[in-house]
Short mmCIF file of C-alpha atoms and ligand atoms in Angstrom, two decimals:
data_model
loop_
_atom_site.label_atom_id
_atom_site.label_comp_id
_atom_site.label_asym_id
_atom_site.label_seq_id
_atom_site.Cartn_x
_atom_site.Cartn_y
_atom_site.Cartn_z
CA MET A 28 -12.21 -32.95 -7.62
CA ASN A 29 -12.46 -30.67 -4.58
CA ALA A 30 -13.21 -33.05 -1.73
CA ASP A 31 -13.03 -30.30 0.86
CA GLN A 32 -16.45 -28.86 0.09
CA GLU A 33 -16.56 -26.79 3.23
CA ILE A 34 -13.64 -24.60 2.27
CA PHE A 35 -14.31 -24.47 -1.49
CA GLU A 36 -17.88 -23.41 -0.92
CA LEU A 37 -16.57 -20.56 1.20
CA ILE A 38 -14.10 -19.56 -1.51
CA GLU A 39 -16.97 -19.51 -4.01
CA ALA A 40 -19.06 -17.42 -1.60
CA GLU A 41 -16.20 -14.93 -1.31
CA ARG A 42 -15.85 -14.80 -5.10
CA LYS A 43 -19.56 -13.92 -5.33
CA ARG A 44 -19.18 -11.27 -2.63
CA GLN A 45 -16.31 -9.67 -4.55
CA GLN A 46 -18.26 -9.94 -7.80
CA SER A 47 -21.51 -8.36 -6.60
CA GLY A 48 -20.31 -5.33 -4.61
CA LEU A 49 -18.36 -2.10 -4.97
CA GLU A 50 -14.83 -2.47 -3.56
CA LEU A 51 -13.53 0.87 -2.33
CA ILE A 52 -10.92 -0.23 0.21
CA ALA A 53 -7.87 1.72 -0.97
CA SER A 54 -5.41 -1.08 -0.14
CA GLU A 55 -7.27 -3.76 -2.09
CA ASN A 56 -7.25 -4.79 -5.72
CA PHE A 57 -8.12 -7.73 -7.98
CA ALA A 58 -5.22 -9.83 -9.20
CA SER A 59 -5.28 -11.31 -12.70
CA ASP A 60 -6.00 -14.98 -13.37
CA GLN A 61 -2.39 -15.68 -14.24
CA VAL A 62 -1.21 -14.09 -10.99
CA MET A 63 -3.59 -16.39 -9.09
CA ARG A 64 -2.61 -19.44 -11.15
CA ALA A 65 1.06 -18.92 -10.29
CA MET A 66 0.12 -18.66 -6.61
CA GLY A 67 -1.85 -21.88 -6.70
CA SER A 68 0.99 -23.88 -8.27
CA VAL A 69 3.37 -26.70 -7.27
CA LEU A 70 5.98 -24.09 -6.39
CA THR A 71 4.37 -24.05 -2.95
CA ASN A 72 5.99 -27.45 -2.36
CA LYS A 73 9.56 -26.20 -2.60
CA TYR A 74 11.94 -25.17 0.18
CA ALA A 75 14.47 -22.64 -1.07
CA GLU A 76 16.08 -20.89 1.91
CA GLY A 77 18.78 -18.54 0.67
CA LEU A 78 18.99 -16.67 -2.64
CA PRO A 79 19.19 -17.87 -6.28
CA GLY A 80 22.52 -19.68 -6.74
CA LYS A 81 23.10 -19.75 -2.96
CA ARG A 82 20.43 -22.03 -1.52
CA TYR A 83 20.48 -24.26 1.52
CA TYR A 84 18.43 -26.94 -0.31
CA GLY A 85 18.86 -29.05 -3.44
CA GLY A 86 16.50 -29.03 -6.39
CA CYS A 87 16.34 -25.24 -6.64
CA GLU A 88 17.39 -24.87 -10.32
CA ILE A 89 13.91 -23.96 -11.43
CA VAL A 90 12.84 -21.78 -8.53
CA ASP A 91 16.16 -19.95 -8.97
CA ARG A 92 15.04 -19.02 -12.48
CA VAL A 93 11.62 -18.00 -11.19
CA GLU A 94 13.10 -15.76 -8.50
CA ASP A 95 15.65 -14.27 -10.92
CA LEU A 96 12.85 -13.38 -13.32
CA ALA A 97 10.98 -11.70 -10.46
CA ARG A 98 14.10 -9.79 -9.39
CA ASN A 99 15.03 -8.67 -12.89
CA ARG A 100 11.53 -7.57 -13.80
CA LEU A 101 11.24 -5.61 -10.56
CA LYS A 102 14.60 -3.91 -11.17
CA THR A 103 13.45 -2.85 -14.62
CA LEU A 104 10.07 -1.69 -13.34
CA PHE A 105 11.53 0.69 -10.74
CA ASN A 106 14.97 1.24 -12.23
CA ALA A 107 16.39 -0.29 -9.05
CA GLU A 108 19.99 -1.29 -8.48
CA TRP A 109 19.15 -4.02 -5.98
CA VAL A 110 15.96 -5.79 -4.89
CA ASN A 111 14.80 -8.57 -2.58
CA VAL A 112 11.46 -10.18 -3.53
CA GLN A 113 11.17 -12.56 -0.58
CA PRO A 114 9.36 -10.60 2.17
CA HIS A 115 6.06 -12.34 2.88
CA SER A 116 4.27 -9.01 3.34
CA GLY A 117 4.77 -5.27 3.64
CA ALA A 118 5.16 -5.57 7.41
CA GLN A 119 7.84 -8.24 6.94
CA ALA A 120 9.73 -6.00 4.51
CA ASN A 121 9.76 -3.18 7.06
CA ALA A 122 10.81 -5.55 9.86
CA ALA A 123 13.79 -6.72 7.79
CA VAL A 124 14.87 -3.15 6.96
CA MET A 125 14.71 -2.09 10.61
CA LEU A 126 16.59 -5.21 11.73
CA ALA A 127 19.31 -4.45 9.16
CA CYS A 128 19.68 -0.76 9.97
CA LEU A 129 18.84 -0.27 13.64
CA ASN A 130 19.71 -1.47 17.10
CA PRO A 131 16.99 -1.95 19.71
CA GLY A 132 16.31 1.38 21.40
CA ASP A 133 17.31 3.50 18.39
CA THR A 134 15.05 6.43 17.58
CA ILE A 135 12.87 6.28 14.48
CA LEU A 136 10.79 9.13 13.04
CA GLY A 137 7.63 8.14 11.17
CA PHE A 138 4.37 9.61 9.92
CA ASP A 139 1.78 9.72 12.71
CA LEU A 140 -0.54 6.71 12.61
CA SER A 141 -3.53 8.88 13.46
CA HIS A 142 -2.71 11.14 10.47
CA GLY A 143 -2.54 8.21 8.03
CA GLY A 144 0.70 6.42 8.91
CA HIS A 145 1.19 2.67 9.21
CA LEU A 146 1.47 0.43 12.28
CA THR A 147 4.98 -0.67 11.27
CA HIS A 148 6.26 2.92 11.40
CA GLY A 149 6.41 3.02 15.20
CA SER A 150 3.01 2.15 16.66
CA PRO A 151 3.24 1.08 20.31
CA VAL A 152 1.31 -2.13 19.54
CA ASN A 153 3.76 -3.10 16.77
CA PHE A 154 7.34 -4.46 16.91
CA SER A 155 8.51 -1.13 15.48
CA GLY A 156 7.22 0.77 18.49
CA LYS A 157 8.30 -1.84 21.02
CA LEU A 158 11.87 -2.48 19.81
CA TYR A 159 12.70 1.07 18.76
CA LYS A 160 11.97 4.51 20.15
CA PRO A 161 9.21 5.95 18.00
CA THR A 162 8.77 9.66 17.29
CA PHE A 163 6.35 11.16 14.79
CA TYR A 164 5.62 13.98 12.37
CA GLY A 165 2.15 14.74 11.03
CA VAL A 166 0.10 17.05 8.85
CA GLU A 167 -0.71 20.68 9.62
CA LYS A 168 -4.09 21.41 11.15
CA ASP A 169 -5.13 24.03 8.59
CA THR A 170 -3.85 22.48 5.34
CA GLU A 171 -3.96 18.79 6.33
CA ILE A 172 -0.71 18.47 4.37
CA ILE A 173 2.82 17.72 5.62
CA ASP A 174 4.95 20.82 6.23
CA TYR A 175 8.55 19.78 5.58
CA ASP A 176 9.97 22.69 7.55
CA ARG A 177 8.25 21.23 10.56
CA VAL A 178 9.56 17.73 9.74
CA GLU A 179 13.05 19.24 9.62
CA LYS A 180 12.60 20.80 13.06
CA THR A 181 11.24 17.57 14.54
CA ALA A 182 14.13 15.59 13.06
CA SER A 183 16.78 17.92 14.45
CA LYS A 184 15.12 17.71 17.87
CA GLU A 185 14.62 13.92 17.94
CA LYS A 186 17.83 12.92 16.11
CA PRO A 187 16.36 9.75 14.60
CA LYS A 188 18.58 7.05 13.17
CA MET A 189 15.89 6.34 10.59
CA ILE A 190 13.27 8.57 8.99
CA ILE A 191 10.29 6.78 7.47
CA CYS A 192 8.05 8.32 4.83
CA GLY A 193 5.04 6.77 3.17
CA ALA A 194 1.56 6.15 4.54
CA SER A 195 -1.63 4.16 4.39
CA ALA A 196 -3.94 7.14 4.18
CA TYR A 197 -2.25 10.22 2.77
CA SER A 198 -3.56 11.42 -0.58
CA ARG A 199 -0.66 13.74 -1.45
CA ASP A 200 2.67 13.05 -3.10
CA TRP A 201 5.88 13.14 -1.05
CA ASP A 202 8.91 15.44 -1.29
CA TYR A 203 11.56 12.72 -1.15
CA GLU A 204 14.33 15.10 -2.17
CA ARG A 205 13.62 17.38 0.78
CA LEU A 206 13.34 14.42 3.13
CA ARG A 207 16.72 13.14 1.96
CA LYS A 208 18.25 16.52 2.84
CA ILE A 209 16.68 16.28 6.28
CA ALA A 210 17.98 12.72 6.66
CA ASP A 211 21.48 13.76 5.60
CA GLU A 212 21.51 16.66 8.08
CA ASN A 213 20.84 14.14 10.84
CA ASN A 214 22.92 11.20 9.55
CA ALA A 215 19.70 9.25 9.34
CA ILE A 216 18.68 6.52 6.93
CA LEU A 217 15.67 7.44 4.80
CA LEU A 218 13.16 4.64 4.25
CA ALA A 219 10.25 5.14 1.86
CA ASP A 220 7.40 2.70 2.36
CA ILE A 221 5.45 2.97 -0.90
CA SER A 222 3.07 0.09 -0.13
CA HIS A 223 0.05 2.04 -1.32
CA PRO A 224 1.14 4.05 -4.38
CA SER A 225 3.87 1.73 -5.74
CA GLY A 226 1.94 0.91 -8.93
CA LEU A 227 1.54 4.63 -9.70
CA ILE A 228 5.20 5.31 -8.88
CA ALA A 229 6.33 2.46 -11.16
CA LYS A 230 4.64 4.20 -14.09
CA GLY A 231 6.02 7.65 -13.30
CA ILE A 232 2.67 9.13 -12.22
CA LEU A 233 4.05 10.09 -8.81
CA LYS A 234 7.54 11.17 -7.76
CA ASP A 235 10.30 8.56 -7.70
CA PRO A 236 11.51 7.69 -4.19
CA LEU A 237 14.33 5.46 -5.44
CA ALA A 238 16.21 8.50 -6.68
CA HIS A 239 16.41 9.96 -3.16
CA CYS A 240 15.69 7.41 -0.45
CA HIS A 241 18.26 4.93 0.80
CA ILE A 242 15.80 2.07 0.96
CA VAL A 243 12.31 1.57 -0.44
CA THR A 244 9.78 -1.05 0.67
CA SER A 245 6.39 -1.93 -0.74
CA THR A 246 3.61 -4.43 -0.73
CA THR A 247 2.83 -6.10 -4.06
CA HIS A 248 -0.95 -6.41 -3.71
CA LYS A 249 -2.21 -2.82 -3.55
CA THR A 250 -1.85 -0.53 -6.60
CA LEU A 251 0.82 -2.91 -7.94
CA ARG A 252 -1.98 -5.48 -8.34
CA GLY A 253 0.05 -8.60 -7.65
CA PRO A 254 -0.18 -11.34 -5.04
CA ARG A 255 -0.17 -10.53 -1.31
CA GLY A 256 3.50 -9.91 -0.50
CA GLY A 257 6.38 -7.52 0.10
CA ILE A 258 9.55 -6.25 -1.61
CA ILE A 259 12.65 -4.23 -0.68
CA MET A 260 14.55 -2.09 -3.19
CA MET A 261 17.47 0.29 -3.44
CA GLY A 262 17.98 2.87 -6.17
CA SER A 263 21.19 3.53 -7.97
CA ASP A 264 22.22 6.62 -6.04
CA PHE A 265 22.57 4.83 -2.73
CA GLU A 266 25.55 6.29 -0.91
CA ASN A 267 26.73 7.04 2.58
CA PRO A 268 23.91 5.65 4.70
CA PHE A 269 25.83 5.54 7.95
CA GLY A 270 26.91 9.11 8.43
CA HIS A 271 28.86 9.66 5.21
CA LYS A 272 31.66 7.37 6.30
CA THR A 273 32.07 4.94 3.44
CA PRO A 274 31.56 6.50 0.05
CA LYS A 275 32.13 3.39 -2.07
CA GLY A 276 30.64 -0.07 -1.97
CA GLN A 277 27.73 1.00 0.20
CA ILE A 278 25.01 -0.54 -1.89
CA LYS A 279 26.76 -3.91 -1.77
CA MET A 280 27.28 -3.72 1.97
CA MET A 281 23.72 -2.57 2.60
CA SER A 282 22.25 -5.18 0.27
CA GLN A 283 24.05 -7.94 2.16
CA LEU A 284 22.70 -6.61 5.44
CA LEU A 285 19.19 -6.46 4.00
CA ASP A 286 19.36 -9.92 2.40
CA SER A 287 20.38 -11.49 5.68
CA ALA A 288 17.80 -9.48 7.61
CA VAL A 289 15.10 -11.10 5.42
CA PHE A 290 16.62 -14.57 5.76
CA PRO A 291 17.68 -15.77 8.29
CA GLY A 292 16.91 -12.54 10.20
CA THR A 293 13.12 -12.48 10.08
CA GLN A 294 11.94 -15.28 7.78
CA GLY A 295 12.52 -18.93 6.95
CA GLY A 296 11.83 -20.36 3.50
CA PRO A 297 10.64 -17.95 0.81
CA LEU A 298 7.19 -18.47 -0.78
CA GLU A 299 8.35 -19.34 -4.29
CA HIS A 300 4.76 -19.71 -5.55
CA VAL A 301 4.09 -16.15 -4.42
CA ILE A 302 7.42 -15.01 -5.89
CA ALA A 303 6.32 -16.53 -9.22
CA ALA A 304 3.06 -14.59 -8.93
CA LYS A 305 5.07 -11.44 -8.14
CA ALA A 306 7.08 -12.05 -11.35
CA VAL A 307 3.82 -12.30 -13.30
CA ALA A 308 2.51 -9.08 -11.74
CA PHE A 309 5.78 -7.22 -12.44
CA GLY A 310 5.56 -8.44 -16.04
CA GLU A 311 2.00 -7.09 -16.25
CA ALA A 312 3.08 -3.82 -14.65
CA LEU A 313 5.72 -3.37 -17.36
CA THR A 314 3.05 -3.24 -20.08
CA ASP A 315 1.30 -0.26 -21.67
CA GLU A 316 -2.02 -1.65 -20.43
CA PHE A 317 -0.84 -1.13 -16.88
CA MET A 318 0.15 2.43 -17.77
CA HIS A 319 -3.42 3.03 -18.94
CA TYR A 320 -4.69 1.37 -15.78
CA THR A 321 -2.71 3.61 -13.44
CA VAL A 322 -3.65 6.75 -15.38
CA GLN A 323 -7.30 5.74 -15.03
CA VAL A 324 -6.91 5.01 -11.30
CA VAL A 325 -5.77 8.59 -10.71
CA LYS A 326 -8.38 10.13 -13.02
CA ASN A 327 -11.08 8.17 -11.21
CA ALA A 328 -9.78 9.28 -7.82
CA LYS A 329 -9.84 12.96 -8.82
CA VAL A 330 -13.40 12.71 -10.13
CA MET A 331 -14.45 10.84 -7.00
CA ALA A 332 -12.91 13.47 -4.70
CA THR A 333 -14.66 16.26 -6.60
CA ALA A 334 -17.97 14.39 -6.46
CA PHE A 335 -17.67 14.02 -2.67
CA VAL A 336 -16.83 17.71 -2.25
CA GLU A 337 -19.82 18.68 -4.40
CA LYS A 338 -22.06 16.70 -2.07
CA GLY A 339 -20.76 18.57 0.97
CA TYR A 340 -18.18 16.08 2.27
CA HIS A 341 -14.86 17.26 3.61
CA VAL A 342 -12.09 15.47 1.70
CA ILE A 343 -8.90 15.74 3.78
CA SER A 344 -6.47 18.24 2.17
CA ASN A 345 -9.28 19.03 -0.30
CA GLY A 346 -8.31 16.50 -2.91
CA THR A 347 -5.93 13.78 -3.98
CA ASP A 348 -2.76 13.26 -6.01
CA ASN A 349 -2.98 9.48 -5.92
CA HIS A 350 -5.50 6.63 -5.78
CA SER A 351 -7.01 7.34 -2.38
CA MET A 352 -8.68 9.90 -0.18
CA LEU A 353 -9.70 10.32 3.40
CA ILE A 354 -13.15 11.72 4.10
CA ASP A 355 -14.09 13.50 7.32
CA LEU A 356 -17.70 12.52 7.97
CA ARG A 357 -18.32 14.95 10.81
CA SER A 358 -20.12 17.40 8.51
CA LYS A 359 -22.55 14.56 7.75
CA ASN A 360 -23.11 13.66 11.38
CA ILE A 361 -22.10 10.04 11.01
CA THR A 362 -19.08 8.23 12.48
CA GLY A 363 -16.64 6.13 10.45
CA LYS A 364 -17.86 3.03 12.23
CA ALA A 365 -21.52 3.68 11.42
CA ALA A 366 -20.69 4.62 7.82
CA GLU A 367 -18.70 1.43 7.26
CA LYS A 368 -21.56 -0.65 8.63
CA ALA A 369 -24.31 1.13 6.68
CA LEU A 370 -22.38 0.87 3.41
CA GLU A 371 -21.61 -2.79 4.00
CA LEU A 372 -25.35 -3.51 4.07
CA ALA A 373 -25.54 -1.98 0.57
CA ASP A 374 -22.57 -4.08 -0.65
CA VAL A 375 -20.22 -1.08 -0.71
CA THR A 376 -16.95 -1.89 1.08
CA VAL A 377 -14.95 0.94 2.68
CA ASN A 378 -12.97 1.15 5.90
CA LYS A 379 -13.45 3.51 8.80
CA ASN A 380 -10.33 5.58 9.38
CA MET A 381 -9.05 8.19 11.81
CA VAL A 382 -8.81 11.67 10.33
CA PRO A 383 -6.00 14.02 11.40
CA PHE A 384 -6.74 15.47 14.88
CA ASP A 385 -9.65 13.06 15.28
CA ASP A 386 -11.68 13.39 18.49
CA LYS A 387 -12.92 9.79 18.31
CA SER A 388 -11.22 6.50 19.09
CA PRO A 389 -9.66 4.24 16.43
CA PHE A 390 -12.64 1.88 16.90
CA VAL A 391 -15.18 4.59 16.09
CA THR A 392 -13.30 7.25 14.05
CA SER A 393 -14.63 10.34 12.29
CA GLY A 394 -13.68 9.30 8.82
CA MET A 395 -13.54 6.74 6.09
CA ARG A 396 -10.85 5.93 3.56
CA VAL A 397 -11.73 5.18 -0.04
CA GLY A 398 -9.69 4.39 -3.13
CA THR A 399 -10.12 3.60 -6.81
CA PRO A 400 -7.60 0.80 -7.60
CA ALA A 401 -10.09 -2.08 -7.35
CA LEU A 402 -13.00 -0.37 -9.12
CA THR A 403 -10.65 0.67 -11.93
CA THR A 404 -9.48 -2.93 -12.37
CA ARG A 405 -13.14 -3.81 -12.90
CA GLY A 406 -13.24 -1.36 -15.79
CA LEU A 407 -15.00 1.58 -14.16
CA VAL A 408 -14.25 5.08 -15.47
CA GLU A 409 -14.92 8.71 -14.51
CA GLU A 410 -18.68 8.71 -15.10
CA ASP A 411 -19.02 5.61 -12.96
CA MET A 412 -17.28 7.34 -10.04
CA LYS A 413 -20.09 9.92 -9.87
CA ARG A 414 -22.62 7.10 -9.72
CA VAL A 415 -20.63 5.40 -6.95
CA VAL A 416 -20.55 8.62 -4.91
CA ASP A 417 -24.31 9.06 -5.47
CA TYR A 418 -24.92 5.62 -3.99
CA ILE A 419 -22.61 6.26 -1.04
CA ASP A 420 -24.27 9.59 -0.33
CA LYS A 421 -27.75 8.07 -0.51
CA VAL A 422 -26.84 5.44 2.08
CA LEU A 423 -24.93 7.78 4.40
CA SER A 424 -27.69 10.39 4.31
CA ASN A 425 -30.21 7.71 5.37
CA PRO A 426 -28.17 5.21 7.38
CA ASP A 427 -31.18 3.71 9.15
CA ASN A 428 -33.48 3.50 6.16
CA GLU A 429 -33.59 -0.16 5.24
CA GLN A 430 -35.59 0.43 2.10
CA ILE A 431 -33.07 2.88 0.65
CA THR A 432 -30.20 0.56 1.58
CA ASN A 433 -31.90 -2.37 -0.13
CA THR A 434 -32.68 -0.40 -3.28
CA VAL A 435 -29.08 0.81 -3.55
CA LYS A 436 -27.80 -2.71 -2.94
CA ALA A 437 -30.05 -4.18 -5.65
CA GLU A 438 -28.96 -1.54 -8.15
CA ILE A 439 -25.29 -2.13 -7.39
CA ASN A 440 -25.64 -5.92 -7.64
CA ASP A 441 -27.35 -5.54 -10.99
CA TRP A 442 -24.69 -3.10 -12.22
CA MET A 443 -21.79 -5.32 -11.19
CA LYS A 444 -23.36 -8.61 -12.31
CA ASP A 445 -21.62 -8.77 -15.69
CA LYS A 446 -18.44 -6.91 -14.81
CA PRO A 447 -15.45 -9.23 -14.46
CA LEU A 448 -13.20 -8.70 -11.43
CA PHE A 449 -10.24 -8.19 -13.73
CA ALA A 450 -11.30 -6.20 -16.80
CA GLN A 451 -8.43 -3.79 -17.43
C1 PLP B 637 -0.36 -2.04 3.72
C2 PLP B 637 0.83 -1.39 4.29
C3 PLP B 637 1.85 -2.13 4.92
C4 PLP B 637 1.70 -3.56 5.34
O1 PLP B 637 1.49 -4.48 4.41
P1 PLP B 637 1.02 -5.96 4.84
O2 PLP B 637 1.29 -6.71 3.58
O3 PLP B 637 -0.39 -5.85 5.23
O4 PLP B 637 1.92 -6.39 5.95
C5 PLP B 637 2.99 -1.46 5.32
N1 PLP B 637 3.13 -0.14 5.15
C6 PLP B 637 2.16 0.60 4.57
C7 PLP B 637 2.38 2.07 4.40
C8 PLP B 637 0.98 0.01 4.15
O5 PLP B 637 0.02 0.77 3.60
#
């Protein structure tokens, strides 16, 4: 049936790679079969520019129902007043929000990339740093945690039009309420990018940004465990984004700006096959099973952090509130780059990562980022996390010892052999 052997053999090889190793990249997960089936469906054939009921193409009756299901499920999941499920990715969601809210040259204030922030929050190599004037806040040197008094001072100095919270490598929860006060003092819009912890937030395990932030963006493929994609949401308390001028009807006005910033502002036709897969994932996320999953993700992360500390690793901020942690490898005399490479040879996948106040370049780094969402989807629990850390420590303590690497790899392959990608 598959005539294109070249590509389907590669897909099978990738499936085997995912099956046989330990996946610790904090931004990755394993989607369910029904999520993947929706993605690989005939919905990919359909053009549907516009929104349900207001399309620029005929024949949209069915994709309208698909997209409405996705929107309604997402609203229920986050208790959101308004959502847009069309952004192709997290970066696209942020681009649309900035296009809707900012003019070129406006100042934005984001979490420092080298402290765990994301490229789309003002990096000079990204549209956000090229079109807008980026300024940053970070963590404190001693605690490795954000000090909101300092954020307040930075905001009153920089006078940003938008404050962005959320990160790719920050293991602590966020004080959205405090950030909203800071935003209000400066007539700034507060954007929370919850790309990483959105699955945990949906189940109430972490604080709710929708209650305090004007706009919330996320990916759908990290802890939310859906297809690769993005979303934009607004909570029910949305008021007064532009300097307290218009108390009523703001959410409607802002939602129209955001809808048109997605299409036609930054995208063409929506990916209705991916939107169907998002609907499936939101449906899964509404279940009690997903509640158990997210609880386990956090339990696993706490046990993993403790296990690293017990083996003499420095976990940034000394622990984690969420699914991820950043590990400073300097006490182990190995760089992030070398650690990533050594672990890869043992079929353990992590990513090198800058640590706050890193003295090495982004290509080398002093740290690595790890997370538990993918391992937890495979059914691993607390005890297993200790075993995972044992393996990692063995490899990193002997990075040039081929025999140790091969033994660890064989043990991991044997352990993972019968574990489905999507077990819980
Ligand atoms: C992953 C991530 C994104 C980008 O998502 P893509 O789908 O890769 O574009 C944006 N913001 C944060 C904080 C992220 O962690």
